[in-house]
Every structure is written in structure tokens, then in C-alpha cells.
CSV table of C-alpha atoms in Angstrom, one decimal:
chain,number,residue,atom,x,y,z
A,2,MET,CA,17.5,5.7,6.0
A,3,LYS,CA,16.8,2.0,6.4
A,4,GLN,CA,15.7,0.1,3.3
A,5,ASN,CA,12.2,-1.3,4.2
A,6,ILE,CA,11.3,-3.0,0.9
A,7,THR,CA,12.3,-6.7,0.7
A,8,ASP,CA,11.1,-10.0,-0.8
A,9,ILE,CA,11.5,-8.5,-4.3
A,10,LYS,CA,10.7,-10.7,-7.3
A,11,LYS,CA,10.5,-9.0,-10.7
A,12,ASP,CA,10.0,-10.2,-14.2
A,13,LYS,CA,8.7,-8.6,-17.4
A,14,ASN,CA,5.0,-9.2,-16.5
A,15,SER,CA,4.9,-8.9,-12.7
A,16,VAL,CA,6.6,-7.6,-9.5
A,17,VAL,CA,6.3,-8.8,-5.9
A,18,PHE,CA,7.5,-6.9,-2.9
A,19,SER,CA,6.8,-6.3,0.8
A,20,ILE,CA,6.9,-2.9,2.6
A,21,TRP,CA,8.1,-3.6,6.2
A,22,GLU,CA,6.3,-0.8,8.0
A,23,ASN,CA,3.0,-0.6,9.7
A,24,PRO,CA,0.6,0.3,6.8
A,25,VAL,CA,-0.8,3.8,6.9
A,26,PRO,CA,-4.3,4.4,5.3
A,27,LYS,CA,-4.9,7.4,3.0
A,28,GLY,CA,-6.1,10.2,5.2
A,29,ARG,CA,-9.0,12.5,4.3
A,30,PRO,CA,-8.0,15.5,2.3
A,31,ARG,CA,-7.7,18.6,4.5
A,32,SER,CA,-8.4,22.2,3.3
A,33,THR,CA,-7.8,25.7,4.4
A,34,VAL,CA,-8.8,29.1,3.1
A,35,ARG,CA,-6.2,31.8,2.7
A,36,ASN,CA,-6.6,35.0,0.7
A,37,ASN,CA,-10.0,33.8,-0.6
A,38,LYS,CA,-8.3,30.7,-2.1
A,39,ILE,CA,-9.0,27.1,-1.1
A,40,ASN,CA,-5.9,25.0,-0.5
A,41,VAL,CA,-6.5,21.2,-0.3
A,42,PHE,CA,-3.7,19.0,1.0
A,43,THR,CA,-3.0,15.5,2.4
A,44,ASP,CA,-2.3,15.0,6.1
A,45,THR,CA,1.3,14.8,7.3
A,46,LYS,CA,1.3,11.2,8.4
A,47,THR,CA,0.0,9.9,5.0
A,48,ARG,CA,2.3,12.2,3.1
A,49,GLN,CA,5.4,11.1,5.0
A,50,TYR,CA,4.5,7.4,4.7
A,51,GLU,CA,3.9,7.7,0.9
A,52,PHE,CA,7.2,9.7,0.4
A,53,ARG,CA,9.2,7.1,2.4
A,54,SER,CA,7.6,4.2,0.6
A,55,LYS,CA,8.0,5.7,-2.9
A,56,LEU,CA,11.7,6.4,-2.2
A,57,TRP,CA,12.3,2.8,-1.0
A,58,LEU,CA,10.3,1.4,-3.9
A,59,VAL,CA,12.3,3.3,-6.5
A,60,ARG,CA,15.6,2.2,-4.9
A,61,ALA,CA,14.4,-1.4,-4.7
A,62,VAL,CA,12.5,-2.0,-7.9
A,63,GLY,CA,13.2,1.0,-10.1
A,64,PHE,CA,10.7,2.5,-12.5
A,65,THR,CA,8.9,-0.5,-13.9
A,66,GLN,CA,5.8,1.2,-15.3
A,67,PHE,CA,3.8,-1.8,-16.6
A,68,GLU,CA,1.4,-1.1,-19.5
A,69,GLY,CA,-2.1,-2.6,-20.0
A,70,ALA,CA,-4.6,-4.0,-17.6
A,71,LEU,CA,-3.2,-4.9,-14.2
A,72,LYS,CA,-4.2,-7.1,-11.2
A,73,VAL,CA,-3.0,-5.9,-7.8
A,74,THR,CA,-2.9,-8.2,-4.8
A,75,ALA,CA,-2.3,-6.4,-1.5
A,76,HIS,CA,-2.3,-7.9,2.0
A,77,PHE,CA,-2.1,-5.4,4.8
A,78,TYR,CA,-0.7,-6.8,8.0
A,79,ILE,CA,-1.4,-4.2,10.7
A,80,LYS,CA,-0.2,-3.9,14.3
A,81,PRO,CA,-2.7,-5.4,16.7
A,82,PRO,CA,-4.1,-3.7,19.8
A,83,LYS,CA,-2.0,-4.6,23.0
A,84,LYS,CA,-5.0,-6.4,24.5
A,85,TYR,CA,-4.6,-9.4,22.2
A,86,LYS,CA,-2.2,-12.1,22.9
A,87,LYS,CA,0.6,-12.8,20.4
A,88,ASP,CA,-0.4,-16.4,20.0
A,89,ASP,CA,-4.0,-15.4,19.2
A,90,ILE,CA,-2.7,-13.0,16.5
A,91,GLU,CA,-0.5,-15.6,14.9
A,92,ASN,CA,-3.5,-18.1,14.8
A,93,GLU,CA,-5.7,-15.4,13.2
A,94,LYS,CA,-8.2,-15.5,16.1
A,95,TYR,CA,-9.0,-11.8,15.7
A,96,PHE,CA,-9.6,-9.7,12.6
A,97,PRO,CA,-9.4,-5.9,12.3
A,98,LYS,CA,-13.1,-5.1,11.9
A,99,THR,CA,-12.7,-1.5,12.9
A,100,ARG,CA,-11.5,1.7,11.2
A,101,PRO,CA,-9.4,2.5,9.2
A,102,ASP,CA,-11.3,1.0,6.3
A,103,LEU,CA,-9.5,-1.4,3.9
A,104,ASP,CA,-10.1,0.8,0.9
A,105,ASN,CA,-8.1,3.6,2.5
A,106,TYR,CA,-5.1,1.3,2.8
A,107,VAL,CA,-5.6,0.5,-0.9
A,108,LYS,CA,-5.8,4.2,-1.9
A,109,ALA,CA,-2.4,4.9,-0.2
A,110,LEU,CA,-0.8,1.8,-1.8
A,111,LEU,CA,-2.0,2.7,-5.3
A,112,ASP,CA,-0.7,6.3,-4.8
A,113,ILE,CA,2.7,4.9,-3.8
A,114,CYS,CA,2.9,2.7,-6.9
A,115,ASN,CA,1.5,5.3,-9.3
A,116,GLY,CA,4.2,6.5,-11.7
A,117,ILE,CA,6.7,3.8,-10.4
A,118,ILE,CA,5.1,0.4,-10.9
A,119,PHE,CA,2.4,1.5,-13.3
A,120,LYS,CA,1.8,4.7,-15.3
A,121,ASP,CA,-1.7,5.3,-13.8
A,122,ASP,CA,-3.8,3.6,-11.2
A,123,ALA,CA,-6.6,3.6,-13.7
A,124,GLN,CA,-4.8,0.5,-15.2
A,125,VAL,CA,-5.8,-1.6,-12.2
A,126,VAL,CA,-8.9,-3.6,-13.3
A,127,GLU,CA,-8.6,-6.4,-10.7
A,128,LEU,CA,-7.9,-6.0,-7.0
A,129,GLU,CA,-7.5,-8.7,-4.3
A,130,THR,CA,-7.0,-7.3,-0.8
A,131,CYS,CA,-7.3,-8.2,2.9
A,132,LYS,CA,-6.2,-6.7,6.2
A,133,LYS,CA,-5.1,-8.8,9.1
A,134,TYR,CA,-3.4,-8.3,12.4
A,135,SER,CA,0.3,-9.3,12.6
A,136,ASN,CA,3.1,-9.0,15.1
A,137,GLN,CA,5.2,-8.0,12.1
A,138,PRO,CA,3.4,-5.2,10.4
A,139,LYS,CA,3.9,-5.0,6.6
A,140,THR,CA,2.2,-4.7,3.2
A,141,PHE,CA,2.6,-7.5,0.8
A,142,VAL,CA,2.1,-6.5,-2.9
A,143,LYS,CA,1.9,-8.3,-6.2
A,144,VAL,CA,1.3,-6.5,-9.4
A,145,GLU,CA,0.6,-8.6,-12.6
A,146,VAL,CA,0.0,-7.7,-16.2
A,147,LEU,CA,-3.3,-9.4,-17.1
A,148,ASN,CA,-2.8,-9.5,-20.8
A,149,ALA,CA,0.8,-8.9,-22.0
A,150,LYS,CA,-0.3,-8.6,-25.6
A,151,GLU,CA,-2.9,-5.8,-25.0
A,152,LYS,CA,-2.0,-2.4,-26.3
A,153,THR,CA,-2.9,0.7,-24.3
A,154,LYS,CA,-4.7,3.6,-26.0
């Protein structure tokens, strides 16, 4: 399996990396009823994307698990529709104003980082995100500890 996480910079209070794959948003939970029991599950595309990304992340960065309040910066560069010219995409002439929503990309990313980069996504108190078209789809991520002296309860 090809390593798809690069541009890694890591120190005791931050980590920066890029996932070189077209970002996949968190899909809606699905449910089925079997033997009078409700089974809720994540769709296959999201589950496979999260599994691959977690595997690559552990191999590339290891288990960092920052403590305290965190700021996450995430830029999602998604594959543009074929109707747009490459030059127009590079000059940011068009923006992805359609679905999937930006918050669904963020949910998938936080699930990937959960338990690897930080103990729980509840630690994220500041979030800076954007989604743009790119001819080279990827997710750029930066996680920073906001107050290194803060103790978690």
C-alpha cells in the first residue's frame, strides 16, 4: 500500500501533514433492522477512507496524542469537475459551493485524527477550514496545542 501522508513536520506542540488523496466527507449514518435490533453503521466509502488514512497517519506520525486545548487548521483540496479548465482551477476562479458540505469533510478528518493525534476531538476548541478545487487533491492539516501549560481534567 502506497504511503499517502507527506510534508510531515512535528514538534512537541504541533504537527503538520498532508493526506494526498481526494478528501472524502463523512457520510450519513446508515441503519438496518435485524431480529428487532437496530444496527447503525458508516457507509463503506467513508469507512475505507478513514481506515486507510488512519493507517498512513500512524505509520507517518505515530501516536502523538496531544493534551489540552487544540487548534486544527484543515484545507481540503478537492478534485474539480471536468468542465473547468486547469488554469482556471489553479487561479482559483471557481469555488466548490455545492455539496458535500465543508463540515462533513471536517467530521471525517477529526475521526481520522481521534486517538492518534489527540485523545478526543472534544479537545478541538478552534477550527480554521476551507475547501477549494485543486488539480492535486489532498488535505492539508495542522494541529497545534493552544496552551502547552494547561492541564486536562
